[in-house]
PDB file of C-alpha atoms in Angstrom:
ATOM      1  CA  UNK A   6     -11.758 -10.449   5.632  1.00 97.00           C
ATOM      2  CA  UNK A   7      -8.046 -10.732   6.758  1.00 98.00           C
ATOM      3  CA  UNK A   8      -5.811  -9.003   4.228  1.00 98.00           C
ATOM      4  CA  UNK A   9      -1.676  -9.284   4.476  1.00 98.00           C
ATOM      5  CA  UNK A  10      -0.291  -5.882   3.849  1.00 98.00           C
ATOM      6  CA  UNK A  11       3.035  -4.863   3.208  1.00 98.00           C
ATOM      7  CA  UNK A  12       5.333  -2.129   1.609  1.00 98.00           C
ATOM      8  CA  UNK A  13       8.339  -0.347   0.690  1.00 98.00           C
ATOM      9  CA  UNK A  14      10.584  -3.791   0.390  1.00 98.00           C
ATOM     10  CA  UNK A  15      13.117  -1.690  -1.576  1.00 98.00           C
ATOM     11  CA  UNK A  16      15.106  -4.861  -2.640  1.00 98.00           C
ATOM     12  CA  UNK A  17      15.350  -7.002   0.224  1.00 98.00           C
ATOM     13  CA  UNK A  18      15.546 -10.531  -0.764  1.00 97.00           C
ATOM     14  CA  UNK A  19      15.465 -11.552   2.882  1.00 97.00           C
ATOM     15  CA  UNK A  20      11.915  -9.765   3.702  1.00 97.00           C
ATOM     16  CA  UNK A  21      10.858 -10.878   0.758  1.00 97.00           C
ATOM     17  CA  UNK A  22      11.269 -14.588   1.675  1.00 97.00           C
ATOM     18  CA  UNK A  23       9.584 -13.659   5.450  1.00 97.00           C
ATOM     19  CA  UNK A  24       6.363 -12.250   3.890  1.00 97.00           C
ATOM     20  CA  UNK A  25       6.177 -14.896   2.363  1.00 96.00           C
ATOM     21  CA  UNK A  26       6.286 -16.947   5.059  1.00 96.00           C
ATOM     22  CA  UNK A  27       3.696 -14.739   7.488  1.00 97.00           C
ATOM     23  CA  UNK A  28       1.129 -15.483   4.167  1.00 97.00           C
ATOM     24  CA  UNK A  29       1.452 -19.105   5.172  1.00 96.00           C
ATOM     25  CA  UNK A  30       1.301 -18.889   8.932  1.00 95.00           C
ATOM     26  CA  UNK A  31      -1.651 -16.378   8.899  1.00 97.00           C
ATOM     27  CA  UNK A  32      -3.702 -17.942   5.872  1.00 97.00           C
ATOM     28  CA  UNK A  33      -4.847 -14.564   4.645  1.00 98.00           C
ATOM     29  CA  UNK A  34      -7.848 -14.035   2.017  1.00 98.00           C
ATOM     30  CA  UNK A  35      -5.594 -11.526   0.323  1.00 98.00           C
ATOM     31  CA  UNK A  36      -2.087  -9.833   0.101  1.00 98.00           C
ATOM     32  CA  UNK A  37      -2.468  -6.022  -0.371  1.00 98.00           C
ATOM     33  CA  UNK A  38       1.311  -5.074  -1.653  1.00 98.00           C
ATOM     34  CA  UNK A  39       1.464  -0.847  -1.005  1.00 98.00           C
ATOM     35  CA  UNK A  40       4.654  -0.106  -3.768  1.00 98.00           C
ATOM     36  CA  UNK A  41       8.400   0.443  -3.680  1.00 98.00           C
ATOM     37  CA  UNK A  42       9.308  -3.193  -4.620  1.00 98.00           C
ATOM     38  CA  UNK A  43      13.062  -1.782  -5.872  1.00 98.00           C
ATOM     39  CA  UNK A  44      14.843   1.297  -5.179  1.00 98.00           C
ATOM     40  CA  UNK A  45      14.740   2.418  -9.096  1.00 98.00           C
ATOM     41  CA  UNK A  46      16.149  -0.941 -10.304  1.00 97.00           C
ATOM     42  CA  UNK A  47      16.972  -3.802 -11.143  1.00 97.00           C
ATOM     43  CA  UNK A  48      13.085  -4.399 -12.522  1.00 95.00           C
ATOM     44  CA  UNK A  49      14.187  -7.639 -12.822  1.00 97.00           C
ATOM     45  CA  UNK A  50      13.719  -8.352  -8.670  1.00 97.00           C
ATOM     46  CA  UNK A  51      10.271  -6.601  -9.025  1.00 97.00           C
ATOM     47  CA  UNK A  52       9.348  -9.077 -11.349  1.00 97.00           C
ATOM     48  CA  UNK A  53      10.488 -11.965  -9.225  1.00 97.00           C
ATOM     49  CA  UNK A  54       8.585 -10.550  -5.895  1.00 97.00           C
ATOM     50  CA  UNK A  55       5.919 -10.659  -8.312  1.00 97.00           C
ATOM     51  CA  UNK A  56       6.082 -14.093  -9.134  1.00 97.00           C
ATOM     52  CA  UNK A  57       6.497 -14.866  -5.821  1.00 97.00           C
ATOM     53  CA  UNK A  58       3.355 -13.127  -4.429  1.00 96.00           C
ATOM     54  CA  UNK A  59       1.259 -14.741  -7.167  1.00 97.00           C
ATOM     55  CA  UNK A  60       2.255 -18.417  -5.777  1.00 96.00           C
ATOM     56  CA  UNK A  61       1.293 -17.487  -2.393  1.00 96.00           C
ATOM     57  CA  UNK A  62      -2.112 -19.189  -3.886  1.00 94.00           C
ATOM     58  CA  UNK A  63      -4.573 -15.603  -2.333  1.00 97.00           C
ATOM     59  CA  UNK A  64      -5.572 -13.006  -4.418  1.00 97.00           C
ATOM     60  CA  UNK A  65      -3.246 -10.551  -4.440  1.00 98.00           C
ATOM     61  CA  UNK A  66      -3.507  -6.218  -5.088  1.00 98.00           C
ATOM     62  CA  UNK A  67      -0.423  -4.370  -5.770  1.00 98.00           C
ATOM     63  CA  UNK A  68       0.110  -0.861  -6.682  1.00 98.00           C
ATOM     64  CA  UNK A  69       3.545   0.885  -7.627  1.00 98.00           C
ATOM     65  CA  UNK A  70       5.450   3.014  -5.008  1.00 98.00           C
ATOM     66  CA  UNK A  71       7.343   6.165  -5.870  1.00 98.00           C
ATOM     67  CA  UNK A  72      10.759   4.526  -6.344  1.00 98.00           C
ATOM     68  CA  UNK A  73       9.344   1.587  -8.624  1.00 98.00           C
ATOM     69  CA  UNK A  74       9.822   2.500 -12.116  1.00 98.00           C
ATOM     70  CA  UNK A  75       6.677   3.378 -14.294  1.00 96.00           C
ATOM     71  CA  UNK A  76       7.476   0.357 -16.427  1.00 96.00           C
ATOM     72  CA  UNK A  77       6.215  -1.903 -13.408  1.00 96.00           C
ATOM     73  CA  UNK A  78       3.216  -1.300 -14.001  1.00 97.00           C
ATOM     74  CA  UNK A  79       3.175  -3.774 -17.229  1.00 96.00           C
ATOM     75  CA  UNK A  80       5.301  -5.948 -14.884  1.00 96.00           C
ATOM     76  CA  UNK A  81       2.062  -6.020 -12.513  1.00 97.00           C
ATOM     77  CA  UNK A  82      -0.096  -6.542 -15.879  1.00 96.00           C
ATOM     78  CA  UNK A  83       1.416  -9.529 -16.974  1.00 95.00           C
ATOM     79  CA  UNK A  84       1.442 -11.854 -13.936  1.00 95.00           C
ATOM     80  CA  UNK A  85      -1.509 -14.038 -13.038  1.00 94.00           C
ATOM     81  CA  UNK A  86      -3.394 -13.883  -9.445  1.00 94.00           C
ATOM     82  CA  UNK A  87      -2.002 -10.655  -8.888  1.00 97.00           C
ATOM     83  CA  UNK A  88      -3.920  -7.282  -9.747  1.00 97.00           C
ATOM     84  CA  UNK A  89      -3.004  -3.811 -10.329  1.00 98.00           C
ATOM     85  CA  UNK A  90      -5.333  -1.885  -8.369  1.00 98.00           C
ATOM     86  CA  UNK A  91      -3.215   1.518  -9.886  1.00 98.00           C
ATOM     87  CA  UNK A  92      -6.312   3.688 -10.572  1.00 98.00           C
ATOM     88  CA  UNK A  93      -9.007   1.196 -10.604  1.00 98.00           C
ATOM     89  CA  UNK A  94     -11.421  -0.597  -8.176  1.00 98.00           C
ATOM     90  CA  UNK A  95     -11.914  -4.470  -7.684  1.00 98.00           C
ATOM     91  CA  UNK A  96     -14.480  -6.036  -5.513  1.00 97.00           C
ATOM     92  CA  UNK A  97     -13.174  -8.672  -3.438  1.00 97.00           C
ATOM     93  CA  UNK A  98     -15.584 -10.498  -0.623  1.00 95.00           C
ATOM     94  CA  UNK A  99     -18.409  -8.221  -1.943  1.00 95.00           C
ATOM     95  CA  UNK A 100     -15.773  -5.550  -0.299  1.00 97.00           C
ATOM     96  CA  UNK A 101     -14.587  -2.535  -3.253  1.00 98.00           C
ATOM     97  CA  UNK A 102     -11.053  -1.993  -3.121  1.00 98.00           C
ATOM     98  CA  UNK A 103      -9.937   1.322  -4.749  1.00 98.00           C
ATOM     99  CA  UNK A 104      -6.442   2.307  -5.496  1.00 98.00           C
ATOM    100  CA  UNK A 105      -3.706   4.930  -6.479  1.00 98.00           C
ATOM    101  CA  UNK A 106       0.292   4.028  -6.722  1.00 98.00           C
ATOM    102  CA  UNK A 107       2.934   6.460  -6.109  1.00 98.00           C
ATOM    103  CA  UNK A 108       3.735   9.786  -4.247  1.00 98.00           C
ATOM    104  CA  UNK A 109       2.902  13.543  -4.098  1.00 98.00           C
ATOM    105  CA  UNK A 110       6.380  15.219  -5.226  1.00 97.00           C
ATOM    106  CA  UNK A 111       9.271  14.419  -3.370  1.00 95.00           C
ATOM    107  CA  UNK A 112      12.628  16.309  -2.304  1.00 92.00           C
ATOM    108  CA  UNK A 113      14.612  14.510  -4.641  1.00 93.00           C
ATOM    109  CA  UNK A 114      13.202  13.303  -7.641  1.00 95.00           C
ATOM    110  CA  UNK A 115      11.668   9.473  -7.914  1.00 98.00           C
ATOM    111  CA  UNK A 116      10.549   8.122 -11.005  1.00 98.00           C
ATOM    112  CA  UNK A 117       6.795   7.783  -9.715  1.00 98.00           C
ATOM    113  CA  UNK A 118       5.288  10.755  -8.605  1.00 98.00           C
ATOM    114  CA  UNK A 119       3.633  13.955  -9.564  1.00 97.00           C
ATOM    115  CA  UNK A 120       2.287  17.152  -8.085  1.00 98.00           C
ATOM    116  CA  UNK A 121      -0.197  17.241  -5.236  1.00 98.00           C
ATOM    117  CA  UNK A 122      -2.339  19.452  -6.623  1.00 97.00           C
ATOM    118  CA  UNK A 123      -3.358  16.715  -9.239  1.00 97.00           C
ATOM    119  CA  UNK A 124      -2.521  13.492  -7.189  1.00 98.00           C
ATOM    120  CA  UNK A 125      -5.952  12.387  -6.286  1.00 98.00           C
ATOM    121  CA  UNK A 126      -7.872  13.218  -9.639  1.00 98.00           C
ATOM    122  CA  UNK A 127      -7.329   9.466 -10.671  1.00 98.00           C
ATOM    123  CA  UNK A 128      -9.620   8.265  -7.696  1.00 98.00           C
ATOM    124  CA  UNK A 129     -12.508  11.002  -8.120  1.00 97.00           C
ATOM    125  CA  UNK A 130     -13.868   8.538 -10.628  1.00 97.00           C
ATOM    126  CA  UNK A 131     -13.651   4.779  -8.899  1.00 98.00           C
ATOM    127  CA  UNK A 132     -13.940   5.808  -4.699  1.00 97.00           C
ATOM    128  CA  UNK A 133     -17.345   5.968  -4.376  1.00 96.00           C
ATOM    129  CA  UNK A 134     -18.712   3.277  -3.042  1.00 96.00           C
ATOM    130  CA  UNK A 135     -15.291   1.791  -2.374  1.00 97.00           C
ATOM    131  CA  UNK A 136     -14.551   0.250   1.757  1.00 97.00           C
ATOM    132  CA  UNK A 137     -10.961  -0.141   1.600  1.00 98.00           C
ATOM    133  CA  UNK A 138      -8.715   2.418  -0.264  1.00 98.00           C
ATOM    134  CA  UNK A 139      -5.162   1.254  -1.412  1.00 98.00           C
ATOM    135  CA  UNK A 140      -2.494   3.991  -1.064  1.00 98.00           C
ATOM    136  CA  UNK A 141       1.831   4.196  -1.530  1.00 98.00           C
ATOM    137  CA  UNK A 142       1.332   7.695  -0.474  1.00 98.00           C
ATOM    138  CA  UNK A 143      -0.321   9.048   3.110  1.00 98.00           C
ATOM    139  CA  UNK A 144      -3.106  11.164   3.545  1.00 98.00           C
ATOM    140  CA  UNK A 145      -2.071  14.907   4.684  1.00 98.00           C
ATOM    141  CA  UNK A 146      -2.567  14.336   8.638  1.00 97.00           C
ATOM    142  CA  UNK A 147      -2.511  10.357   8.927  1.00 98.00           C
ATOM    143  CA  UNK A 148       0.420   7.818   9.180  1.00 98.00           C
ATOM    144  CA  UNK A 149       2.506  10.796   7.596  1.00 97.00           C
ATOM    145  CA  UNK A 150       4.691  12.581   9.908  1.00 95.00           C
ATOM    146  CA  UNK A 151       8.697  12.642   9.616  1.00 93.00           C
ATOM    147  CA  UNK A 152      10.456  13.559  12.636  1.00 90.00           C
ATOM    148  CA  UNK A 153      11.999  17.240  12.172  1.00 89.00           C
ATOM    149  CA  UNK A 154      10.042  17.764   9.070  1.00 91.00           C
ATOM    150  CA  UNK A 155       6.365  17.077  10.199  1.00 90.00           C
ATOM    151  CA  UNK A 156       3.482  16.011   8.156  1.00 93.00           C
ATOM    152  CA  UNK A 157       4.503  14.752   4.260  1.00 96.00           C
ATOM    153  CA  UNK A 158       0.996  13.652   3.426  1.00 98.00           C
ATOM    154  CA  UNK A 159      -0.881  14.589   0.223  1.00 98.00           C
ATOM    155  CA  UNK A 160      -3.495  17.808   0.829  1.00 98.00           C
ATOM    156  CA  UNK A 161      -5.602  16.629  -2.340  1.00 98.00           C
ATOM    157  CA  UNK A 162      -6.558  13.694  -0.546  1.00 98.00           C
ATOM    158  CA  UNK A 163      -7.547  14.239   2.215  1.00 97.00           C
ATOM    159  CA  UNK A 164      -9.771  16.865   0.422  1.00 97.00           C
ATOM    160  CA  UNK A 165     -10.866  13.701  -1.309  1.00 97.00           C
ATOM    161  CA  UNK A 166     -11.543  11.791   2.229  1.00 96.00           C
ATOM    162  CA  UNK A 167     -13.491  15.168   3.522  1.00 92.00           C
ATOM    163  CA  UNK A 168     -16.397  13.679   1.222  1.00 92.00           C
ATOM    164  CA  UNK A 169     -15.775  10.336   0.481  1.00 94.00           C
ATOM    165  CA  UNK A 170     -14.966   8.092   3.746  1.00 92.00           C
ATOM    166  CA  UNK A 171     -13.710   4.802   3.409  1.00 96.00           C
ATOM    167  CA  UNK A 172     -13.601   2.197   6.538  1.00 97.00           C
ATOM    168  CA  UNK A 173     -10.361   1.386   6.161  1.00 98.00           C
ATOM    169  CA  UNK A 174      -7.059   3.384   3.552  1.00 98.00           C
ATOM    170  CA  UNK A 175      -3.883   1.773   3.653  1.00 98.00           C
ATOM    171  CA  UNK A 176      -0.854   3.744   2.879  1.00 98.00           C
ATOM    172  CA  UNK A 177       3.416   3.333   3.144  1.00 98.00           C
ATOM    173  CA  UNK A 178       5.617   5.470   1.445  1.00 98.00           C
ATOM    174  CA  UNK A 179       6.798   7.340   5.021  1.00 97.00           C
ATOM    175  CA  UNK A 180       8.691   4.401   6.738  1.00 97.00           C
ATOM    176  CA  UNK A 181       8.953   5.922  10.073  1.00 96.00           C
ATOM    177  CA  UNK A 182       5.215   6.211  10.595  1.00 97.00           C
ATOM    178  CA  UNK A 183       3.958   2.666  10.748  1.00 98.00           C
ATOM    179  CA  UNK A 184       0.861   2.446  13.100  1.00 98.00           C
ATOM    180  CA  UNK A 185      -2.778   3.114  13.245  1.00 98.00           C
ATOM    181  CA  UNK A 186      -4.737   6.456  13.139  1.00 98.00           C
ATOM    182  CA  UNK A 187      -8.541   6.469  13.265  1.00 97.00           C
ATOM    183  CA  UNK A 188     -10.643   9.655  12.212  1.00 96.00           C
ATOM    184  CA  UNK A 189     -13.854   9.007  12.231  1.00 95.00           C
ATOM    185  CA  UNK A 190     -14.726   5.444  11.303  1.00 94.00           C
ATOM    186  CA  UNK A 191     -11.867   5.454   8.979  1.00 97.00           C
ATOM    187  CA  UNK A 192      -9.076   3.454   9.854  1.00 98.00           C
ATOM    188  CA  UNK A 193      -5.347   4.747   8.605  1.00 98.00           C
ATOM    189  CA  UNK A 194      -3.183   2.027   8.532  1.00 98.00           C
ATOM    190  CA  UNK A 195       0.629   2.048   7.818  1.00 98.00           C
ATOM    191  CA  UNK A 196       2.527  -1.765   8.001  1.00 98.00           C
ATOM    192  CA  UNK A 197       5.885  -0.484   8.195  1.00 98.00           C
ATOM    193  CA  UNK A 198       8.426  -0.967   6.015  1.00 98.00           C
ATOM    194  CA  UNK A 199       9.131  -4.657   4.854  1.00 98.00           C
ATOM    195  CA  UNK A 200      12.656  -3.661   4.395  1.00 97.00           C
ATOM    196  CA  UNK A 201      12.789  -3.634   7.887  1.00 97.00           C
ATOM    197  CA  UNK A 202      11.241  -6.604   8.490  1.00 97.00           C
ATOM    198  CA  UNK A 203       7.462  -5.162   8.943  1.00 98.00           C
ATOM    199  CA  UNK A 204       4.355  -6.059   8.145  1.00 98.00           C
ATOM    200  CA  UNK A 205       0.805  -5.760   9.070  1.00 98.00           C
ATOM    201  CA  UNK A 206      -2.615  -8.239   9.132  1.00 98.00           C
ATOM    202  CA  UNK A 207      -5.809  -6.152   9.459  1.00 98.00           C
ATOM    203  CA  UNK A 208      -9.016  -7.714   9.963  1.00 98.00           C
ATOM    204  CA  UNK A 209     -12.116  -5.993   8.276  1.00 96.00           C
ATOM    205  CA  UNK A 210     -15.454  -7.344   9.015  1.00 91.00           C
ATOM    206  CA  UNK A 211     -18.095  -5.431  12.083  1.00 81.00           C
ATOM    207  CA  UNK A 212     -15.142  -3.864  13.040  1.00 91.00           C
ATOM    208  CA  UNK A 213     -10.891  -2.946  11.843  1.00 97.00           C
ATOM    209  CA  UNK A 214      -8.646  -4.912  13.860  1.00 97.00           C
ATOM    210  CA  UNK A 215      -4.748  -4.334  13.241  1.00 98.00           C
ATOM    211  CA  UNK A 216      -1.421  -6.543  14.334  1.00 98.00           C
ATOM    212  CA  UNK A 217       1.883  -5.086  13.490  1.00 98.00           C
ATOM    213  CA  UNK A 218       4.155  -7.827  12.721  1.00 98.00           C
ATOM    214  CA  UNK A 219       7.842  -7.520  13.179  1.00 95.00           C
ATOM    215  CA  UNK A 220      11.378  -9.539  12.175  1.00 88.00           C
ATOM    216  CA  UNK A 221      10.418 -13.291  12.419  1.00 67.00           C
ATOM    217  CA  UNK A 222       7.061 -13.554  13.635  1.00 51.00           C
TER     218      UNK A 222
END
């Protein structure tokens, strides 16, 4: 399965129209959108990257980021060939996607987040079983660090992952730590920003393969 990932877009209209493009040139089975389509507003461009994804003619998952309003998530709801993977599963390729939008608590306040302590409660029920797990915010230890601050990731999930080990958990949110962790078989995989023109295809099949795709590739 070759799955398109990107996140954080934050209003770009310009990355927008790239990832778009990279969908064509790669011919993916599926677009895996990580949250953060706006920076708080307008909700009206998270509606049109929306509409856009859903033409891309793959199935496509989406969950909100921290900074997309909570109203999104009827947004998400309400447009055809794409699905909000926001505390549920889906099965794709006989593969079970499971997934979980938004962030542990942040500095300053975002419209999408709540406490660690109670952030990974929602998957408890739907990640067993599931081989790809679909993340805004990092796992405590992986794809989370922020220079001068250090690790931002959520505890209560990777208490989660300490029992339940999916092959492969994609996760944005910290823009500065795209790139690829591995701990154990699991692969952590962060794409980048797309506001900055990043982007990620990962291959899961016998094994995780990753390409980090930057500007116009």
């Amino acid at each position: 399965m070759r799955l398109l990932v990107g996140s954080d877009l934050h209003n770009n209209a310009r990355a927008k129209v790239w990832f778009g493009k990279l969908a064509d040139k790669h011919e993916p089975d599926a677009v895996v959108f990580l949250g953060d389509f706006i920076t708080f507003e307008p909700q009206s461009f998270a509606r049109d990257v929306l509409r856009d994804f859903a033409g891309l003619g793959v199935p496509v998952l989406a969950i909100p980021g921290n900074c997309d309003p909570r109203g999104i998530l009827f947004d998400i709801d309400q447009i055809e060939g794409v699905a909000n993977l926001h505390n549920t599963s889906v099965e794709l390729m006989g593969k079970k996607f499971a997934g979980h939008g938004g962030s542990i608590t942040c500095p300053s306040p975002t419209p999408f987040e709540e406490p660690d302590e109670t952030f990974a409660g929602p998957l408890e029920p739907i990640i067993e079983g599931a081989e790809i797990l679909v993340l805004h915010q990092p796992v405590k230890g992986f794809r989370d660090n922020i220079v001068g601050v250090g690790n931002v990731g959520s505890e209560s999930l990777r208490k989660l992952l300490e029992s339940h080990k999916p092959r492969l958990v994609l996760s944005g949110h910290i823009h500065e730590a795209k790139g690829l962790d591995v701990w154990g078989h699991t692969h952590f995989v962060n794409p980048g920003a797309l506001l900055n023109m990043c982007a990620a295809i990962v291959e899961i099949d016998g094994h995780v393969q990753v390409k980090f795709l930057q500007g116009d590739e």
